[in-house]
Structure formats: structure tokens, C-alpha cells
Backbone as CSV, one residue per row, in Angstrom:
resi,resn,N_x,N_y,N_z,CA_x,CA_y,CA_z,C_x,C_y,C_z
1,UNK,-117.336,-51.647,-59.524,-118.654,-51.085,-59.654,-118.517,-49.607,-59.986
2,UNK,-119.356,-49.356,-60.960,-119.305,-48.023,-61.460,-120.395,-47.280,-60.673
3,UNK,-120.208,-45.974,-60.448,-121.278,-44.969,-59.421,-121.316,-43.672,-60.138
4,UNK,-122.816,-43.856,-60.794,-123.113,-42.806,-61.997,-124.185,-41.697,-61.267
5,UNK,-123.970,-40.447,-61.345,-125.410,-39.863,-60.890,-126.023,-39.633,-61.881
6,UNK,-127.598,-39.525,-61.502,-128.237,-39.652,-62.662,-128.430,-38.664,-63.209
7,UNK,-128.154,-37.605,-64.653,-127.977,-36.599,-64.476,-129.372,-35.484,-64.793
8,UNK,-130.069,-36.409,-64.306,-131.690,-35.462,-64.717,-132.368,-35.379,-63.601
9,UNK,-133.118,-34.479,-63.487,-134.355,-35.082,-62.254,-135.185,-36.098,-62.700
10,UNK,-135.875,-36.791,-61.432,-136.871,-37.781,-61.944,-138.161,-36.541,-62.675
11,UNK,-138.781,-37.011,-63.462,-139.881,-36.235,-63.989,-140.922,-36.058,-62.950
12,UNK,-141.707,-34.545,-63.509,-142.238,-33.995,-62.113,-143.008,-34.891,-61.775
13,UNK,-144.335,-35.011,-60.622,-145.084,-35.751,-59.931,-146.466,-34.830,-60.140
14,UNK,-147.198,-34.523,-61.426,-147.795,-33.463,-61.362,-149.455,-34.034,-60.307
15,UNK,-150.055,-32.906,-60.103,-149.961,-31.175,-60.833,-148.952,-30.813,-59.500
16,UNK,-148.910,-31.454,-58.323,-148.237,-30.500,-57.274,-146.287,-30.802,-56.642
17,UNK,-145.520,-31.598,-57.536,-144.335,-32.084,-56.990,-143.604,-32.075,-58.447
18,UNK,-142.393,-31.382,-58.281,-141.141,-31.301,-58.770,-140.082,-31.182,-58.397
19,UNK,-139.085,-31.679,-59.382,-137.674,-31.746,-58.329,-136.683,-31.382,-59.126
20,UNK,-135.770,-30.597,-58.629,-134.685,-29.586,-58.626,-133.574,-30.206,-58.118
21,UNK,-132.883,-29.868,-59.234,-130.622,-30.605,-59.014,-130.248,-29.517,-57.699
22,UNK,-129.932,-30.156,-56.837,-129.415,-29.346,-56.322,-127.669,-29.654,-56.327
23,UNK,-126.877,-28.549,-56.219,-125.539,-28.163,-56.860,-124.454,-27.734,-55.512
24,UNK,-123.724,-28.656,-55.603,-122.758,-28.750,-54.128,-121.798,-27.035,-54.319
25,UNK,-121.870,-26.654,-55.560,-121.186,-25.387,-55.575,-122.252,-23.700,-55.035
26,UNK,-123.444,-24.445,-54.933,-124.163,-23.233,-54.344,-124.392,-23.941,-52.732
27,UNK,-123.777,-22.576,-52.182,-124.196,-22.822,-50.278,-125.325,-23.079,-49.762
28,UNK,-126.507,-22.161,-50.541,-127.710,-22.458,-50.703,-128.216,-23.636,-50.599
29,UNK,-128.035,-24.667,-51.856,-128.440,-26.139,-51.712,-127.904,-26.759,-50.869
30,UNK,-126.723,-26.815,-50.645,-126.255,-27.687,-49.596,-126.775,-27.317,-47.885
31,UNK,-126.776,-26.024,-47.303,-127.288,-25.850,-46.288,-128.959,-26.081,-46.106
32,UNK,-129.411,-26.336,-47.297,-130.981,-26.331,-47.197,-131.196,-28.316,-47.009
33,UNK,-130.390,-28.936,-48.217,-130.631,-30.726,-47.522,-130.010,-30.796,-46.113
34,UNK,-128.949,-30.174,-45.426,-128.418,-30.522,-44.411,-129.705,-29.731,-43.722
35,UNK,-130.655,-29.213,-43.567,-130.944,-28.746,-42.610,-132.712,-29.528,-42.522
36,UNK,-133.131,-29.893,-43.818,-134.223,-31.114,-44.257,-133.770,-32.569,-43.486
37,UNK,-132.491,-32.784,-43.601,-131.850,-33.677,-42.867,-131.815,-33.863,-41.539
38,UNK,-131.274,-33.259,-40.861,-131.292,-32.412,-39.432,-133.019,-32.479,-38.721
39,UNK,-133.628,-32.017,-39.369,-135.061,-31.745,-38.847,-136.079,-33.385,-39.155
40,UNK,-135.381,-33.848,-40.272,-135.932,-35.062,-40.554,-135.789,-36.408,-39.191
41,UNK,-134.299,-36.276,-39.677,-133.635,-37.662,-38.582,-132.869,-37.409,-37.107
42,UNK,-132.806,-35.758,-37.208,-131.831,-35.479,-35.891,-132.861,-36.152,-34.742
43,UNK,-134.108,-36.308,-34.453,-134.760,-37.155,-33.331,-134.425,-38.315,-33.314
44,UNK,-134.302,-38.928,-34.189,-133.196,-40.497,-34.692,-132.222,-41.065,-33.961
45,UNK,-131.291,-39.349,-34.623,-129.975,-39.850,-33.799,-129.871,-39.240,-32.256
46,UNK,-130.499,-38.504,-32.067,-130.740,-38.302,-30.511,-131.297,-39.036,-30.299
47,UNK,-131.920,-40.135,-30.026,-132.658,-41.320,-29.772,-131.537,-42.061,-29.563
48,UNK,-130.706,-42.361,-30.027,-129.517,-42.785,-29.789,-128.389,-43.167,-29.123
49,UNK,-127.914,-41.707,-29.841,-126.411,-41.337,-29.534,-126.189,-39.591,-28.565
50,UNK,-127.977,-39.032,-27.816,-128.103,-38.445,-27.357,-128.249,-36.807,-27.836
51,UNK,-127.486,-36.785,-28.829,-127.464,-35.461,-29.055,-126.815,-35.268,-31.049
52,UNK,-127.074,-34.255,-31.440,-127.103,-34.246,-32.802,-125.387,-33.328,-33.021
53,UNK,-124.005,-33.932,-33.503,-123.119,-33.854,-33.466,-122.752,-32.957,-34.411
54,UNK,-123.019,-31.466,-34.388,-123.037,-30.913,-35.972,-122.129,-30.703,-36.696
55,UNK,-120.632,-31.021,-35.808,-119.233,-31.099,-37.002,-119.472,-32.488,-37.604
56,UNK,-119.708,-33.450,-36.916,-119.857,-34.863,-37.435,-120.541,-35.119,-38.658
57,UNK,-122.017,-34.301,-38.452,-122.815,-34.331,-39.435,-122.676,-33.432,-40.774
58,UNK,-122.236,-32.428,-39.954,-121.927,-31.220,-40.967,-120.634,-31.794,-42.484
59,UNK,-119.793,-32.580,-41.688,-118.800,-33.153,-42.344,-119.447,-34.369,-43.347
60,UNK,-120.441,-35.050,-43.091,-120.528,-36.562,-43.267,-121.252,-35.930,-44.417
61,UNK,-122.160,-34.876,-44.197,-122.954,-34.504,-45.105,-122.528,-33.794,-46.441
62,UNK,-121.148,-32.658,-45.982,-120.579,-32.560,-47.109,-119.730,-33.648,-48.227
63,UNK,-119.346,-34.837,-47.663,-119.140,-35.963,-48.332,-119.782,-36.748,-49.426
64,UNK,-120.855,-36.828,-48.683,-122.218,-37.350,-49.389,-122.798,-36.531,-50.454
65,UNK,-122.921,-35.243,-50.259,-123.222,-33.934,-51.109,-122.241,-34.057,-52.331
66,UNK,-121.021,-34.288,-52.169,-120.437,-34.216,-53.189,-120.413,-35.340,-54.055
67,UNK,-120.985,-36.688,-53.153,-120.565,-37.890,-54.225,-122.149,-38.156,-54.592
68,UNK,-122.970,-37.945,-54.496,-124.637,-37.790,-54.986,-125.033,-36.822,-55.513
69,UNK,-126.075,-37.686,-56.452,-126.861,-36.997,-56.792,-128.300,-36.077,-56.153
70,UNK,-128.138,-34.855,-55.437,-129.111,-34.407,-54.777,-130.089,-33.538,-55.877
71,UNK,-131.760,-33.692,-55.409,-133.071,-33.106,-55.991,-133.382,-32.536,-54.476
72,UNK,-134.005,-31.439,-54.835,-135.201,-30.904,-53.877,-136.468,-31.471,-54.254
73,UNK,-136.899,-31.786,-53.409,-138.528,-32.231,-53.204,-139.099,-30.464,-53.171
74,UNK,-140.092,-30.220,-54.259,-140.737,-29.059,-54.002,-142.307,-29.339,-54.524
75,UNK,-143.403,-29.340,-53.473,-144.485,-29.309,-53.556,-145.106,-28.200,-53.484
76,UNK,-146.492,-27.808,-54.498,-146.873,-26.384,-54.422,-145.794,-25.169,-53.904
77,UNK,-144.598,-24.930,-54.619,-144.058,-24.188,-54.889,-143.262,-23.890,-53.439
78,UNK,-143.128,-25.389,-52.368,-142.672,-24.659,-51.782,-141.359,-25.967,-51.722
79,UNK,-140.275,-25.382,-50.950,-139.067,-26.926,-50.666,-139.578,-27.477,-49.088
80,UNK,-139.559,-29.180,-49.867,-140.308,-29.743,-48.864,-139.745,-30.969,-48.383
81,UNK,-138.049,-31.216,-48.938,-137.356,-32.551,-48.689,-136.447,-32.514,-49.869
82,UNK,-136.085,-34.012,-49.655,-134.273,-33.845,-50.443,-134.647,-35.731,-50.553
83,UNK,-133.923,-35.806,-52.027,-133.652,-37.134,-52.480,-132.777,-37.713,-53.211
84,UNK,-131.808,-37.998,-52.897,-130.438,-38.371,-53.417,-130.829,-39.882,-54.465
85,UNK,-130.362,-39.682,-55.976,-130.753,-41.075,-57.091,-129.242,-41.204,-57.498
86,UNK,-128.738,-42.544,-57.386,-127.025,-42.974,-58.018,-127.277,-43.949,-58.907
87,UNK,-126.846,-43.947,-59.649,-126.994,-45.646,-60.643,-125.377,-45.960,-60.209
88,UNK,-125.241,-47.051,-59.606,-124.747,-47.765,-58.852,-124.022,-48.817,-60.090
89,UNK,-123.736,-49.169,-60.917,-123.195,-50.319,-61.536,-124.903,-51.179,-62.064
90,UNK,-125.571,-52.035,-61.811,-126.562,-52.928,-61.874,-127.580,-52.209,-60.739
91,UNK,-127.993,-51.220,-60.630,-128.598,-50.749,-59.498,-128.717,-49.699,-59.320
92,UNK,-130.001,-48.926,-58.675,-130.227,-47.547,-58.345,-130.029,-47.156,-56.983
93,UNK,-129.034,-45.790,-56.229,-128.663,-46.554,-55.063,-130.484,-45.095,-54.640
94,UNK,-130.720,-45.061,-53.879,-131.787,-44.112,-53.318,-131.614,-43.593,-52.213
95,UNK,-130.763,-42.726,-51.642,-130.615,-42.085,-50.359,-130.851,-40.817,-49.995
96,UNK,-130.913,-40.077,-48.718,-130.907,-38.906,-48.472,-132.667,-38.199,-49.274
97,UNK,-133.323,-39.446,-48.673,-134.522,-39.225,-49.041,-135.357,-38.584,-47.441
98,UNK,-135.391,-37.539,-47.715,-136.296,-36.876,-46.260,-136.981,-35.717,-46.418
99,UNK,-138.192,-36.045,-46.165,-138.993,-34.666,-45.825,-139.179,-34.174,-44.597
100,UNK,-139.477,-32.922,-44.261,-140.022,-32.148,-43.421,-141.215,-32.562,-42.427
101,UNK,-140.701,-32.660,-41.491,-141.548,-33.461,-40.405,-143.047,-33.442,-40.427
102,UNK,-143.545,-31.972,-40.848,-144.676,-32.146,-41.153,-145.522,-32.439,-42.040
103,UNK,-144.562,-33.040,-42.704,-145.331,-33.893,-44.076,-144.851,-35.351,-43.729
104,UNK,-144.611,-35.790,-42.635,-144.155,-36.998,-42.703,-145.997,-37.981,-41.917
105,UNK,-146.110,-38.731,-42.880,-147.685,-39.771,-42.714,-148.411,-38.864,-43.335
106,UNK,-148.361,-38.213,-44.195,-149.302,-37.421,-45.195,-149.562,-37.887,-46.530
107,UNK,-148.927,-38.563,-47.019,-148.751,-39.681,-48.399,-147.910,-39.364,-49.337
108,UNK,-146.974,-37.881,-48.839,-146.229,-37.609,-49.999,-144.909,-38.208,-50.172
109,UNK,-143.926,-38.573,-49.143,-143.526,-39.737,-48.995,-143.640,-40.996,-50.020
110,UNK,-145.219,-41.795,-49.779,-145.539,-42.825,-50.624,-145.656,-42.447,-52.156
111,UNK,-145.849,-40.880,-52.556,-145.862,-40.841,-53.804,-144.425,-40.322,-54.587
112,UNK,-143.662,-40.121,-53.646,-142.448,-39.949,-54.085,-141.589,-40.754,-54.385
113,UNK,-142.078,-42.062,-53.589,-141.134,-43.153,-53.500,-141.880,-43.743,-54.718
114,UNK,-143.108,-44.593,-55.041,-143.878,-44.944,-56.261,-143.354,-44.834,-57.632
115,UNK,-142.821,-43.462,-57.164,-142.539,-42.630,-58.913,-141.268,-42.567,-58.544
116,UNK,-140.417,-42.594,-58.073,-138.865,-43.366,-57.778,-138.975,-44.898,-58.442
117,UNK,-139.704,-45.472,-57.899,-139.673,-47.326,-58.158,-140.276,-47.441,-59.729
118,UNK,-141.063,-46.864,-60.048,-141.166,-46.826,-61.148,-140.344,-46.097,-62.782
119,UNK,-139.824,-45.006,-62.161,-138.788,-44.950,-62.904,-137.309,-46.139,-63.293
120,UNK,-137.118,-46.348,-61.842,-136.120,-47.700,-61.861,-136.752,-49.002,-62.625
121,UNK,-138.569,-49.316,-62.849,-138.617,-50.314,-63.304,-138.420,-49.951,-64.931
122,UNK,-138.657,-48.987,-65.222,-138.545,-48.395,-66.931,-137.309,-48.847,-67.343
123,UNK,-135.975,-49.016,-66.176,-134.443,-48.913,-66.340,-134.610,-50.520,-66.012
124,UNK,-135.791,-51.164,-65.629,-134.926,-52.496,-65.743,-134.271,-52.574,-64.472
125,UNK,-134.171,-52.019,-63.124,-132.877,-52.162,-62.329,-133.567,-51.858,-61.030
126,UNK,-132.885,-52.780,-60.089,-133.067,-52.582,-58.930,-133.415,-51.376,-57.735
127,UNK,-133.682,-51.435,-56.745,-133.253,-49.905,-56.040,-132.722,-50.367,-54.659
128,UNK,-131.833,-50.022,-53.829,-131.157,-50.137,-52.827,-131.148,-49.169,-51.951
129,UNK,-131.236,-49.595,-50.348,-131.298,-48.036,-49.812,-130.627,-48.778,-48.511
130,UNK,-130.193,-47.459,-47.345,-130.228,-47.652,-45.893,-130.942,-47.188,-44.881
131,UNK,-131.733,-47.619,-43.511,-132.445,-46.521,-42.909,-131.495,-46.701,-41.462
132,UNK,-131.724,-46.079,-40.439,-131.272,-46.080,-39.565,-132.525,-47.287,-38.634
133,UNK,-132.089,-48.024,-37.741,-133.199,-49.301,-37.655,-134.082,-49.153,-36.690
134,UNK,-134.308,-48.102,-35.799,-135.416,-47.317,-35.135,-136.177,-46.154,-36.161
135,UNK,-136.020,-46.327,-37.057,-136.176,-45.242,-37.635,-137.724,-46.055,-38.524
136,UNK,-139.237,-45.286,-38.082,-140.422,-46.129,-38.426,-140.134,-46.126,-39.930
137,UNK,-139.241,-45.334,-40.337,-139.599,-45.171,-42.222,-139.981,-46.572,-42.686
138,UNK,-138.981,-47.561,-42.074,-138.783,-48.883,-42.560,-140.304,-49.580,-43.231
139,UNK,-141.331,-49.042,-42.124,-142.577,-49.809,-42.823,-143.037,-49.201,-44.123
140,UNK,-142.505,-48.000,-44.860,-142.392,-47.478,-45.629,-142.313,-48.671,-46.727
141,UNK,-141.039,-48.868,-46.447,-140.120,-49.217,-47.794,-140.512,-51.043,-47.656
142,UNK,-140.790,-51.484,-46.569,-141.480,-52.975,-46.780,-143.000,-52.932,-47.175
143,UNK,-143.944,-51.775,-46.986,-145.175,-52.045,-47.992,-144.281,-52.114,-49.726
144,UNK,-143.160,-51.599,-50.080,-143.025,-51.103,-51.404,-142.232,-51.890,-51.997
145,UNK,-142.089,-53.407,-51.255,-141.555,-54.846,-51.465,-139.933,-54.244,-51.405
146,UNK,-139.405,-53.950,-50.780,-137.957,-54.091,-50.361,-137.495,-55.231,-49.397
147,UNK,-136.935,-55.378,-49.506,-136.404,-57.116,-48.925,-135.169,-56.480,-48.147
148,UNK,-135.119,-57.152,-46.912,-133.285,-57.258,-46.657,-132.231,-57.773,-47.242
149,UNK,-130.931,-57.102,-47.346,-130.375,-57.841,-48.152,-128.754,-57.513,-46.935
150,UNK,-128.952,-56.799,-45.812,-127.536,-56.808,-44.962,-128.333,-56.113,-43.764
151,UNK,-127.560,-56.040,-42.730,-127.619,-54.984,-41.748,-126.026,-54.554,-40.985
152,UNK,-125.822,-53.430,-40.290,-124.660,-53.113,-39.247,-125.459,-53.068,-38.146
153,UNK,-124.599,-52.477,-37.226,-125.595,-52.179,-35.645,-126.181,-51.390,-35.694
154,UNK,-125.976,-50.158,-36.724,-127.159,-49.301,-36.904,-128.289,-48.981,-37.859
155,UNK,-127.781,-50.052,-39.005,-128.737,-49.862,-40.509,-128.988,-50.847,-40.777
156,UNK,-130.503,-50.882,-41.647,-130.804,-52.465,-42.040,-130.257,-51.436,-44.332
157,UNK,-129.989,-52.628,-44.584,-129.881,-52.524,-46.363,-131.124,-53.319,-46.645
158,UNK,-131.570,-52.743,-47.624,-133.008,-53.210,-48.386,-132.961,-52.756,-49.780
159,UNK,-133.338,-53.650,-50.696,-133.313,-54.005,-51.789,-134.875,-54.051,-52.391
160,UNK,-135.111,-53.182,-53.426,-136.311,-53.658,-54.168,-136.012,-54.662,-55.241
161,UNK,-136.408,-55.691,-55.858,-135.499,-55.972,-56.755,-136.545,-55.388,-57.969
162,UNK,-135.667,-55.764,-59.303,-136.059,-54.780,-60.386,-137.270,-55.820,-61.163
163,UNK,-138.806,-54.739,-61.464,-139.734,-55.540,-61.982,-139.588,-54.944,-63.815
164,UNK,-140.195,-55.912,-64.444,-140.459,-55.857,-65.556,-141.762,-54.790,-66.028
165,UNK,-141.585,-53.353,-66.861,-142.453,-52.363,-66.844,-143.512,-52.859,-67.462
């Protein structure tokens, strides 16, 4: 399986959402998704595993940073979340999708993801993701017909499959 990033942003979300490459060689981008991250899911994993592990994360995250494709979510001019797009071989993978707590049940979320799924249906191709399985996003991504397709002890895998545009 081939693992392509995609090398554009998705097109903006006008009049108020655009998204920005963010670049593992500026400190800048990378400390700004790790910290969208952090504020997003660190209640998650303290829910958990008690407490938020920041070499663990700090590490896992520079990994991921380097093998994805990261965008800033920026609404009305300000940064408001992070969304990682891979073309995967037959597939779009979609991770490291999180906003800022206080936009979370506000609808921007649902319009980010919309215009994600719809770009993938233009491509013909699936979209694939992981959530952590306490984690409410999940009813998210089952209004937006994602199916199971695996789980571990801590993640369910969900699959949109790919519609005809």
C-alpha cells in the first residue's frame, strides 16, 4: 500500500474557513496541532489512563507530524483545529482532525467533515479514520455513514465507503 499526502489543502469552506499546510520544519506548526490536540482529547486520555503523558505524546505526535499530511483549520481569521488528509493506496486516510473545545457542538466540525467527504467522493475513494471509543466524536462520524470496519481496546476503525459524485 502506497501512503501519499495530499499535496494541497482541501479548498476553502467559504466565506469563513480555510486551511493552511502546516510544515513539520517550522516549530510553530507543529507546537500549535500538538497543543489543538492536547486541549482537544487530553480529557480523553485522562479519562483513561489518568493523566496526559507529555513525552509520550510529545513523541507520538512528532511521528505522526512527520508522516501526514497536516492543515490548520482557520475560521474568521483565527486557528481553530488541525486535520490530517493521506491517500492511503485505494483510500483517504482522515486523522488528527480536532478543534478547540469551544467550538466543539457548534457545527463547524459537521462542516468540515461534509467538505472532507465530499472532496473524497470527487476522487471516487473511500475515507477511513480512528477515534478513541469514549470519545462522543463517534456520533459524529456515524450520522456521516461511516461503518465499522475493526476495533483494538482503545479505537473503533470506521470507514465511509466511497459514493459516486
Amino acid at each position: 500500500m502506497t501512503i501519499d499526502p495530499i499535496p494541497f489543502p482541501p479548498a476553502d469552506l467559504a466565506p469563513d474557513v480555510r486551511f493552511e499546510r502546516l510544515h513539520a520544519s517550522n516549530d510553530a506548526d507543529v507546537a500549535f496541532a500538538y497543543e489543538v490536540k492536547r486541549e482537544a482529547i487530553g480529557p480523553h486520555v485522562v479519562q483513561r489512563w489518568g493523566r496526559w503523558d507529555h513525552e509520550f505524546q510529545w513523541a507520538l505526535h512528532l511521528k505522526r507530524f512527520a508522516e501526514r499530511c497536516f492543515f490548520r483549520i482557520v475560521r474568521d481569521g483565527r486557528a481553530v483545529g488541525t486535520v490530517a488528509l493521506t491517500q492511503a493506496g485505494d483510500h483517504i486516510r482522515l486523522d488528527e482532525f480536532y478543534l478547540v473545545p469551544e467550538l466543539h457542538r457548534q457545527g463547524l466540525g459537521t462542516r468540515v467533515l461534509d467538505h472532507i467527504l465530499a472532496l473524497a467522493d470527487e476522487a471516487g475513494m473511500p475515507v477511513r479514520l480512528q477515534y478513541l471509543k469514549w470519545n462522543p466524536v463517534g456520533s459524529l462520524y456515524r450520522r456521516h455513514g461511516f461503518l465499522p470496519v475493526g476495533e483494538t481496546d482503545t479505537h473503533f476503525m470506521l470507514e465511509r465507503p466511497k459514493r459516486q459524485p
